[in-house]
């Protein structure tokens, strides 16, 4: 019955079941680890003060500028089968370090404001890197056709994690305190390494030769540590994805600052604020999960990738229009939930499908640069821009964001057309190679 459900409803083929299950578990571990800590980050941001948010995002962007070339250097010199597990082991060790620091501060009565700011910056780097590496690996081990069918279901694993993480936090943070959640988060992240190894073994046995030669080959990518930057600057396709990311980040950051301001004046205490953010995250997780399991595959097939990508900016256009007339915490929380659930349910899987028609180096280096430095650059632009126009109030800023949402719609539609064009070109090349191979075998 499970197999029939997977094949008929979810669109999985029999030989893919095990791989999708491991991919699902992998993303579950990564996002549940992060989402256990995300409410702590939000609470630390409130504790730091609304006026410091632009500085926190500025610091995050600076760290990203240094971290992205370091990742590019590692990817150039080590095979993916070697460095992917070490990425997760490194961040798990970081989590345990913060656990020791927070525990020491609690035992000695030391102030945690600056520790909290460091944690805010670190986790803002952590979540982008671990998710970006995950989707690079997915785009590597699955074909373009598999990506269209499977990425929605795989994304549901992340949504399950995004649901489980904040639910655990909301139940455990008051009796145990936020610091004691960190070791559990580190353990979940380490479990993702097991999933990577299982997926690598599956790809070696089941996937076409071109996948085996790239995804699980015992050789590094080669190239420059700065190739991610040069590839983005030299490609209109990657530049459009970057601009999409910046605009999405701009609107998301504006909404984040609205929430930060209203929570600071409406809810008292770090633990209570952590609980509020965890409940918002949990609701988002439920909605995103339903969309990923039952809607995204059909949306891409029926509407096309461009229209699917345009759903989030269209919702943002409507939401910010409503916000201009009723800037309340309830409406902002609802808009946050709807935007993020549609973002995770439709936009994120669709966005990651865009990388199935780029080169191997672009899948890892350019994608990582866009997902980290460019994305946080959008946060930087957003926080300072919103701060500069804060005098207009939430209603005025919401109106200012509307043209950006409209531009976002047009870029999404253009990317859908370009993806289709590149896909057709790639299919013709593969068909030509297949004919040549058949001719050689016949000869």
CSV table of C-alpha atoms in Angstrom, one decimal:
chain,number,residue,atom,x,y,z
A,1,UNK,CA,0.0,0.0,0.0
A,2,UNK,CA,2.8,2.4,0.8
A,3,UNK,CA,4.5,1.6,-2.5
A,4,UNK,CA,1.3,2.2,-4.4
A,5,UNK,CA,0.7,5.5,-2.6
A,6,UNK,CA,4.3,6.5,-3.4
A,7,UNK,CA,4.0,5.7,-7.0
A,8,UNK,CA,0.5,6.9,-7.8
A,9,UNK,CA,0.1,9.9,-5.5
A,10,UNK,CA,3.7,11.1,-5.0
A,11,UNK,CA,5.0,10.2,-8.4
A,12,UNK,CA,7.9,8.0,-7.2
A,13,UNK,CA,9.3,5.1,-9.2
A,14,UNK,CA,10.1,1.8,-7.3
A,15,UNK,CA,13.8,2.0,-7.7
A,16,UNK,CA,13.7,5.6,-6.2
A,17,UNK,CA,11.9,4.8,-3.0
A,18,UNK,CA,15.0,4.1,-0.9
A,19,UNK,CA,16.9,7.1,-2.2
A,20,UNK,CA,13.9,9.4,-1.6
A,21,UNK,CA,13.5,8.0,1.9
A,22,UNK,CA,17.1,8.8,2.8
A,23,UNK,CA,16.9,12.2,1.1
A,24,UNK,CA,13.7,12.9,3.1
A,25,UNK,CA,15.5,11.8,6.4
A,26,UNK,CA,18.6,13.8,5.5
A,27,UNK,CA,16.6,17.0,5.0
A,28,UNK,CA,14.5,16.3,8.1
A,29,UNK,CA,17.7,16.0,10.2
A,30,UNK,CA,19.1,19.2,8.8
A,31,UNK,CA,16.1,21.4,9.2
A,32,UNK,CA,14.9,20.0,12.6
A,33,UNK,CA,18.4,20.7,13.9
A,34,UNK,CA,18.2,24.3,12.6
A,35,UNK,CA,14.6,24.9,13.6
A,36,UNK,CA,15.2,23.9,17.1
A,37,UNK,CA,17.7,26.8,17.3
A,38,UNK,CA,15.8,29.3,15.1
A,39,UNK,CA,13.4,30.4,17.8
A,40,UNK,CA,16.5,30.9,20.1
A,41,UNK,CA,18.0,33.1,17.4
A,42,UNK,CA,14.9,35.2,17.1
A,43,UNK,CA,14.7,35.6,20.9
A,44,UNK,CA,18.3,36.7,20.9
A,45,UNK,CA,17.6,39.2,18.2
A,46,UNK,CA,14.8,40.7,20.3
A,47,UNK,CA,17.0,40.6,23.4
A,48,UNK,CA,19.7,42.5,21.4
A,49,UNK,CA,17.3,45.3,20.5
A,50,UNK,CA,15.5,46.2,17.3
A,51,UNK,CA,18.0,48.9,16.4
A,52,UNK,CA,20.8,46.3,16.3
A,53,UNK,CA,19.2,44.1,13.7
A,54,UNK,CA,20.8,45.9,10.7
A,55,UNK,CA,24.2,45.5,12.4
A,56,UNK,CA,23.6,41.8,13.0
A,57,UNK,CA,22.8,41.3,9.4
A,58,UNK,CA,25.8,43.4,8.3
A,59,UNK,CA,28.0,41.2,10.4
A,60,UNK,CA,26.4,38.1,8.9
A,61,UNK,CA,27.1,39.4,5.4
A,62,UNK,CA,30.8,40.1,6.2
A,63,UNK,CA,31.2,36.5,7.6
A,64,UNK,CA,29.5,35.2,4.4
A,65,UNK,CA,32.0,37.0,2.2
A,66,UNK,CA,34.8,35.2,3.9
A,67,UNK,CA,33.1,31.9,4.3
A,68,UNK,CA,32.0,31.5,0.6
A,69,UNK,CA,35.5,31.5,-0.9
A,70,UNK,CA,36.6,29.1,1.9
A,71,UNK,CA,33.9,26.7,0.8
A,72,UNK,CA,34.9,27.2,-2.8
A,73,UNK,CA,38.5,26.4,-1.9
A,74,UNK,CA,37.4,23.2,-0.1
A,75,UNK,CA,35.2,22.1,-3.0
A,76,UNK,CA,38.0,22.7,-5.5
A,77,UNK,CA,40.5,20.5,-3.6
A,78,UNK,CA,38.4,17.7,-2.0
A,79,UNK,CA,35.9,15.3,-3.5
A,80,UNK,CA,32.2,15.8,-2.5
A,81,UNK,CA,32.2,12.4,-0.9
A,82,UNK,CA,34.9,13.7,1.5
A,83,UNK,CA,34.0,17.3,2.3
A,84,UNK,CA,30.1,17.0,2.5
A,85,UNK,CA,30.2,15.0,5.8
A,86,UNK,CA,32.8,17.3,7.2
A,87,UNK,CA,30.6,20.3,6.6
A,88,UNK,CA,28.0,18.9,9.0
A,89,UNK,CA,30.5,17.6,11.5
A,90,UNK,CA,32.0,21.1,11.6
A,91,UNK,CA,28.7,22.8,12.3
A,92,UNK,CA,27.7,20.2,14.9
A,93,UNK,CA,31.0,21.0,16.8
A,94,UNK,CA,30.0,24.7,16.6
A,95,UNK,CA,26.7,24.0,18.2
A,96,UNK,CA,28.3,22.1,21.1
A,97,UNK,CA,30.7,25.1,21.6
A,98,UNK,CA,27.8,27.5,22.0
A,99,UNK,CA,26.2,25.0,24.4
A,100,UNK,CA,29.3,25.2,26.6
A,101,UNK,CA,29.4,29.0,26.4
A,102,UNK,CA,25.7,29.5,27.2
A,103,UNK,CA,26.0,27.0,30.1
A,104,UNK,CA,29.0,28.8,31.5
A,105,UNK,CA,27.1,32.1,31.3
A,106,UNK,CA,24.1,30.7,33.1
A,107,UNK,CA,26.3,29.2,35.8
A,108,UNK,CA,28.2,32.4,36.5
A,109,UNK,CA,25.4,34.9,35.9
A,110,UNK,CA,27.2,36.6,33.0
A,111,UNK,CA,25.4,38.8,30.5
A,112,UNK,CA,24.4,36.9,27.3
A,113,UNK,CA,23.7,39.9,25.1
A,114,UNK,CA,27.0,39.7,23.2
A,115,UNK,CA,27.0,35.9,23.3
A,116,UNK,CA,23.5,36.1,21.8
A,117,UNK,CA,24.6,38.4,19.1
A,118,UNK,CA,27.4,36.1,18.1
A,119,UNK,CA,25.0,33.2,18.1
A,120,UNK,CA,22.6,35.2,15.9
A,121,UNK,CA,25.3,35.8,13.3
A,122,UNK,CA,26.6,32.2,13.5
A,123,UNK,CA,23.2,30.5,13.0
A,124,UNK,CA,22.4,32.9,10.1
A,125,UNK,CA,25.5,31.5,8.4
A,126,UNK,CA,24.9,27.9,9.6
A,127,UNK,CA,21.4,27.5,8.2
A,128,UNK,CA,22.2,28.8,4.7
A,129,UNK,CA,25.3,26.7,4.4
A,130,UNK,CA,23.8,23.4,5.5
A,131,UNK,CA,20.7,23.8,3.3
A,132,UNK,CA,22.7,25.0,0.3
A,133,UNK,CA,25.0,22.0,0.5
A,134,UNK,CA,22.0,19.7,0.8
A,135,UNK,CA,20.3,21.0,-2.4
A,136,UNK,CA,23.6,21.0,-4.3
A,137,UNK,CA,23.9,17.3,-3.4
A,138,UNK,CA,20.3,16.7,-4.5
A,139,UNK,CA,20.8,18.4,-7.8
A,140,UNK,CA,24.0,16.3,-8.2
A,141,UNK,CA,22.6,12.8,-7.6
A,142,UNK,CA,19.2,13.2,-9.3
A,143,UNK,CA,18.6,13.8,-13.0
A,144,UNK,CA,16.6,16.9,-14.2
A,145,UNK,CA,13.5,14.7,-14.8
A,146,UNK,CA,13.8,13.2,-11.3
A,147,UNK,CA,14.2,16.6,-9.8
A,148,UNK,CA,10.9,17.8,-11.2
A,149,UNK,CA,9.1,14.8,-9.7
A,150,UNK,CA,11.0,14.2,-6.5
A,151,UNK,CA,12.1,17.6,-5.1
A,152,UNK,CA,8.7,18.4,-3.7
A,153,UNK,CA,8.5,15.1,-1.7
A,154,UNK,CA,12.1,15.6,-0.6
A,155,UNK,CA,11.3,19.1,0.5
A,156,UNK,CA,8.5,17.6,2.7
A,157,UNK,CA,11.3,16.0,4.8
A,158,UNK,CA,12.6,19.5,5.5
A,159,UNK,CA,9.1,20.7,6.4
A,160,UNK,CA,8.7,17.7,8.8
A,161,UNK,CA,11.9,18.8,10.4
A,162,UNK,CA,10.8,22.5,10.4
A,163,UNK,CA,7.7,21.3,12.2
A,164,UNK,CA,9.4,18.9,14.7
A,165,UNK,CA,12.1,21.3,15.6
A,166,UNK,CA,10.0,24.2,16.9
A,167,UNK,CA,7.5,21.8,18.5
A,168,UNK,CA,10.3,20.3,20.5
A,169,UNK,CA,11.5,23.7,21.4
A,170,UNK,CA,8.1,25.0,22.4
A,171,UNK,CA,7.6,22.0,24.7
A,172,UNK,CA,11.2,21.8,26.2
A,173,UNK,CA,12.4,25.4,26.4
A,174,UNK,CA,10.4,26.4,29.5
A,175,UNK,CA,11.2,23.4,31.7
A,176,UNK,CA,14.8,22.9,30.5
A,177,UNK,CA,16.0,26.3,29.2
A,178,UNK,CA,17.1,27.1,25.7
A,179,UNK,CA,20.8,26.2,26.2
A,180,UNK,CA,20.0,22.5,26.9
A,181,UNK,CA,18.4,22.2,23.4
A,182,UNK,CA,21.7,22.6,21.6
A,183,UNK,CA,23.2,19.1,22.1
A,184,UNK,CA,20.0,17.5,20.7
A,185,UNK,CA,20.3,19.8,17.7
A,186,UNK,CA,24.0,18.8,17.2
A,187,UNK,CA,23.0,15.1,17.3
A,188,UNK,CA,20.4,15.6,14.6
A,189,UNK,CA,22.9,17.3,12.4
A,190,UNK,CA,25.4,14.4,12.8
A,191,UNK,CA,22.7,11.9,11.7
A,192,UNK,CA,22.6,13.6,8.3
A,193,UNK,CA,26.1,12.3,7.7
A,194,UNK,CA,24.6,8.7,7.7
A,195,UNK,CA,22.1,9.8,5.1
A,196,UNK,CA,24.8,11.2,2.8
A,197,UNK,CA,26.7,7.9,2.9
A,198,UNK,CA,23.5,5.9,2.1
A,199,UNK,CA,22.6,8.2,-0.8
A,200,UNK,CA,26.1,8.0,-2.2
A,201,UNK,CA,25.9,4.2,-2.2
A,202,UNK,CA,22.5,4.2,-3.9
A,203,UNK,CA,23.7,6.6,-6.6
A,204,UNK,CA,26.7,4.3,-7.4
A,205,UNK,CA,24.4,1.3,-7.8
A,206,UNK,CA,21.3,2.8,-9.4
A,207,UNK,CA,22.0,6.0,-11.3
A,208,UNK,CA,23.1,6.6,-14.9
A,209,UNK,CA,26.9,6.7,-15.6
A,210,UNK,CA,26.9,10.5,-15.9
A,211,UNK,CA,25.6,10.9,-12.4
A,212,UNK,CA,28.2,8.4,-11.0
A,213,UNK,CA,31.0,10.2,-12.8
A,214,UNK,CA,30.1,13.5,-11.0
A,215,UNK,CA,28.2,13.0,-7.8
A,216,UNK,CA,30.2,10.2,-6.3
A,217,UNK,CA,33.5,10.4,-8.1
A,218,UNK,CA,36.6,10.4,-5.9
A,219,UNK,CA,37.9,13.6,-7.4
A,220,UNK,CA,37.4,17.3,-6.5
A,221,UNK,CA,35.6,19.9,-8.6
A,222,UNK,CA,38.8,21.8,-9.3
A,223,UNK,CA,38.8,25.4,-10.5
A,224,UNK,CA,39.1,28.6,-8.5
A,225,UNK,CA,38.0,29.3,-4.9
A,226,UNK,CA,36.2,32.4,-6.4
A,227,UNK,CA,34.6,30.5,-9.3
A,228,UNK,CA,31.1,30.9,-7.6
A,229,UNK,CA,31.4,34.7,-7.9
A,230,UNK,CA,32.8,34.7,-11.5
A,231,UNK,CA,30.1,32.2,-12.7
A,232,UNK,CA,27.3,34.4,-11.3
A,233,UNK,CA,28.7,37.6,-12.8
A,234,UNK,CA,29.1,35.9,-16.2
A,235,UNK,CA,25.7,34.4,-16.5
A,236,UNK,CA,22.4,36.3,-17.0
A,237,UNK,CA,20.6,33.2,-15.8
A,238,UNK,CA,22.5,33.1,-12.5
A,239,UNK,CA,22.3,36.9,-12.1
A,240,UNK,CA,18.5,36.6,-12.4
A,241,UNK,CA,18.4,34.0,-9.7
A,242,UNK,CA,20.6,36.3,-7.6
A,243,UNK,CA,18.2,39.2,-8.1
A,244,UNK,CA,15.3,37.0,-7.3
A,245,UNK,CA,17.1,36.1,-4.0
A,246,UNK,CA,17.8,39.7,-3.2
A,247,UNK,CA,14.2,40.9,-3.7
A,248,UNK,CA,12.9,37.9,-1.7
A,249,UNK,CA,15.3,38.7,1.1
A,250,UNK,CA,14.4,42.4,1.0
A,251,UNK,CA,10.7,41.8,1.5
A,252,UNK,CA,11.3,39.0,4.0
A,253,UNK,CA,13.7,41.2,6.0
A,254,UNK,CA,11.2,44.0,6.1
A,255,UNK,CA,8.6,41.6,7.5
A,256,UNK,CA,11.1,40.2,10.0
A,257,UNK,CA,11.8,43.7,11.3
A,258,UNK,CA,8.1,44.4,11.7
A,259,UNK,CA,7.6,41.2,13.7
A,260,UNK,CA,10.7,42.0,15.8
A,261,UNK,CA,9.4,45.5,16.6
A,262,UNK,CA,5.9,44.3,17.6
A,263,UNK,CA,7.0,41.2,19.6
A,264,UNK,CA,9.4,43.4,21.6
A,265,UNK,CA,6.5,45.6,22.7
A,266,UNK,CA,3.8,42.9,23.1
A,267,UNK,CA,5.6,39.8,24.6
A,268,UNK,CA,8.0,39.8,27.6
A,269,UNK,CA,10.8,37.4,28.4
A,270,UNK,CA,13.2,35.4,26.3
A,271,UNK,CA,11.5,32.0,26.9
A,272,UNK,CA,8.0,33.4,26.1
A,273,UNK,CA,9.2,35.0,22.9
A,274,UNK,CA,11.0,31.8,22.0
A,275,UNK,CA,7.7,30.0,22.4
A,276,UNK,CA,5.8,32.5,20.2
A,277,UNK,CA,8.4,32.1,17.4
A,278,UNK,CA,8.4,28.3,17.7
A,279,UNK,CA,4.6,28.2,17.3
A,280,UNK,CA,4.8,30.4,14.2
A,281,UNK,CA,7.5,28.1,12.8
A,282,UNK,CA,5.4,25.0,13.6
A,283,UNK,CA,2.3,26.3,11.8
A,284,UNK,CA,4.5,27.2,8.8
A,285,UNK,CA,5.9,23.7,8.8
A,286,UNK,CA,2.4,22.0,8.7
A,287,UNK,CA,1.3,24.1,5.7
A,288,UNK,CA,4.5,23.7,3.8
A,289,UNK,CA,4.5,20.0,4.3
A,290,UNK,CA,1.0,19.6,2.8
A,291,UNK,CA,2.0,21.8,-0.2
A,292,UNK,CA,5.3,19.9,-0.8
A,293,UNK,CA,3.7,16.4,-0.6
A,294,UNK,CA,0.6,17.0,-2.7
A,295,UNK,CA,0.9,20.3,-4.7
A,296,UNK,CA,4.3,21.3,-5.9
A,297,UNK,CA,4.8,18.4,-8.4
A,298,UNK,CA,1.4,19.2,-10.0
A,299,UNK,CA,2.0,22.9,-9.9
A,300,UNK,CA,5.3,22.6,-11.9
A,301,UNK,CA,3.6,20.2,-14.4
A,302,UNK,CA,0.4,22.2,-14.9
A,303,UNK,CA,1.5,25.8,-14.4
A,304,UNK,CA,5.2,25.5,-15.4
A,305,UNK,CA,8.2,26.4,-13.3
A,306,UNK,CA,7.9,30.2,-14.0
A,307,UNK,CA,4.4,30.5,-12.7
A,308,UNK,CA,5.2,28.3,-9.7
A,309,UNK,CA,8.1,30.6,-8.9
A,310,UNK,CA,5.7,33.6,-9.3
A,311,UNK,CA,3.2,32.4,-6.6
A,312,UNK,CA,5.3,33.7,-3.7
A,313,UNK,CA,5.8,37.3,-5.1
A,314,UNK,CA,2.0,37.4,-5.9
A,315,UNK,CA,1.1,36.5,-2.3
A,316,UNK,CA,3.7,39.1,-1.1
A,317,UNK,CA,2.0,41.7,-3.3
A,318,UNK,CA,-1.4,41.0,-1.8
A,319,UNK,CA,0.0,40.6,1.8
A,320,UNK,CA,1.9,43.9,1.8
A,321,UNK,CA,-1.1,45.7,0.4
A,322,UNK,CA,-3.2,44.4,3.3
A,323,UNK,CA,-0.4,45.3,5.7
A,324,UNK,CA,-0.4,48.9,4.5
A,325,UNK,CA,-4.0,49.2,5.9
A,326,UNK,CA,-3.8,47.0,9.1
A,327,UNK,CA,-0.2,46.7,10.5
A,328,UNK,CA,-1.0,44.5,13.5
A,329,UNK,CA,1.0,41.7,15.1
A,330,UNK,CA,-1.7,39.1,14.2
A,331,UNK,CA,-1.8,40.1,10.5
A,332,UNK,CA,2.0,40.2,10.3
A,333,UNK,CA,2.2,36.8,11.9
A,334,UNK,CA,-0.4,35.4,9.5
A,335,UNK,CA,1.5,36.9,6.5
A,336,UNK,CA,4.7,35.5,7.8
A,337,UNK,CA,3.2,32.0,8.1
A,338,UNK,CA,1.6,32.2,4.6
A,339,UNK,CA,4.7,33.6,2.9
A,340,UNK,CA,7.1,31.1,4.4
A,341,UNK,CA,4.8,28.1,3.9
A,342,UNK,CA,4.4,29.0,0.2
A,343,UNK,CA,8.1,29.8,0.0
A,344,UNK,CA,9.1,26.4,1.4
A,345,UNK,CA,6.2,24.6,-0.3
A,346,UNK,CA,6.5,26.0,-3.8
A,347,UNK,CA,9.2,28.6,-4.2
A,348,UNK,CA,12.2,26.7,-2.6
A,349,UNK,CA,11.7,23.4,-4.5
A,350,UNK,CA,11.1,25.3,-7.7
A,351,UNK,CA,14.1,27.5,-7.2
A,352,UNK,CA,16.4,24.5,-6.6
A,353,UNK,CA,15.1,22.9,-9.8
A,354,UNK,CA,16.6,25.9,-11.6
A,355,UNK,CA,20.1,24.4,-10.9
A,356,UNK,CA,19.4,21.1,-12.6
A,357,UNK,CA,20.3,22.8,-16.0
A,358,UNK,CA,23.6,24.4,-15.0
A,359,UNK,CA,27.2,23.0,-14.9
A,360,UNK,CA,28.6,20.9,-12.0
A,361,UNK,CA,30.8,23.7,-10.7
A,362,UNK,CA,27.8,26.1,-10.8
A,363,UNK,CA,25.7,23.6,-8.8
A,364,UNK,CA,28.1,23.8,-5.9
A,365,UNK,CA,30.1,27.0,-6.1
A,366,UNK,CA,27.7,29.4,-7.8
A,367,UNK,CA,24.7,28.0,-5.9
A,368,UNK,CA,26.5,28.3,-2.6
A,369,UNK,CA,27.5,31.9,-3.3
A,370,UNK,CA,23.9,32.8,-4.2
A,371,UNK,CA,22.4,31.0,-1.3
A,372,UNK,CA,24.8,32.5,1.3
A,373,UNK,CA,26.6,35.7,0.3
A,374,UNK,CA,24.0,37.0,-2.1
A,375,UNK,CA,21.1,36.0,0.1
A,376,UNK,CA,22.6,37.7,3.2
A,377,UNK,CA,23.5,40.6,1.0
A,378,UNK,CA,19.8,40.9,0.4
A,379,UNK,CA,19.3,40.9,4.1
A,380,UNK,CA,21.9,43.6,4.5
A,381,UNK,CA,20.2,45.8,1.8
A,382,UNK,CA,16.9,45.1,3.4
A,383,UNK,CA,17.7,45.9,7.0
A,384,UNK,CA,19.5,49.2,6.2
A,385,UNK,CA,16.9,50.2,3.7
A,386,UNK,CA,14.0,49.6,6.0
A,387,UNK,CA,15.9,51.3,8.8
A,388,UNK,CA,16.4,54.3,6.6
A,389,UNK,CA,12.7,54.6,5.9
A,390,UNK,CA,11.5,53.5,9.3
A,391,UNK,CA,10.0,56.9,9.8
A,392,UNK,CA,7.3,56.1,7.3
A,393,UNK,CA,6.0,53.5,9.7
A,394,UNK,CA,5.0,49.9,8.9
A,395,UNK,CA,2.1,51.0,6.6
A,396,UNK,CA,4.3,53.3,4.6
A,397,UNK,CA,7.2,50.7,4.2
A,398,UNK,CA,4.7,48.1,3.1
A,399,UNK,CA,3.6,50.4,0.2
A,400,UNK,CA,7.2,51.0,-0.8
A,401,UNK,CA,7.8,47.2,-1.0
A,402,UNK,CA,5.0,46.7,-3.6
A,403,UNK,CA,7.0,47.6,-6.8
A,404,UNK,CA,9.7,45.2,-5.7
A,405,UNK,CA,7.1,42.4,-5.4
A,406,UNK,CA,5.9,43.2,-8.9
A,407,UNK,CA,9.5,43.1,-10.3
A,408,UNK,CA,9.9,39.8,-8.5
A,409,UNK,CA,6.9,38.3,-10.5
A,410,UNK,CA,8.4,39.3,-13.9
A,411,UNK,CA,11.9,37.9,-13.0
A,412,UNK,CA,10.3,34.6,-11.9
A,413,UNK,CA,8.4,34.2,-15.2
A,414,UNK,CA,11.6,35.0,-17.2
A,415,UNK,CA,13.6,32.4,-15.3
A,416,UNK,CA,10.8,29.8,-16.0
A,417,UNK,CA,11.2,30.5,-19.8
A,418,UNK,CA,15.0,30.3,-19.6
A,419,UNK,CA,14.9,27.1,-17.6
A,420,UNK,CA,12.7,25.5,-20.3
A,421,UNK,CA,15.1,26.7,-23.1
A,422,UNK,CA,18.2,25.3,-21.3
A,423,UNK,CA,16.4,22.1,-20.6
A,424,UNK,CA,15.5,21.6,-24.2
A,425,UNK,CA,19.0,22.3,-25.3
A,426,UNK,CA,20.4,19.8,-22.8
A,427,UNK,CA,17.9,17.2,-23.9
A,428,UNK,CA,19.0,17.6,-27.5
A,429,UNK,CA,22.7,17.3,-26.5
A,430,UNK,CA,21.9,14.1,-24.5
A,431,UNK,CA,19.9,12.7,-27.4
A,432,UNK,CA,22.8,13.4,-29.8
A,433,UNK,CA,25.2,11.6,-27.4
A,434,UNK,CA,22.9,8.7,-27.2
A,435,UNK,CA,22.6,8.4,-31.0
A,436,UNK,CA,26.4,8.6,-31.3
A,437,UNK,CA,26.9,5.9,-28.7
A,438,UNK,CA,24.3,3.6,-30.4
A,439,UNK,CA,26.1,4.1,-33.7
A,440,UNK,CA,29.5,3.2,-32.2
A,441,UNK,CA,28.0,0.1,-30.6
A,442,UNK,CA,26.4,-0.9,-33.9
A,443,UNK,CA,29.7,-0.5,-35.7
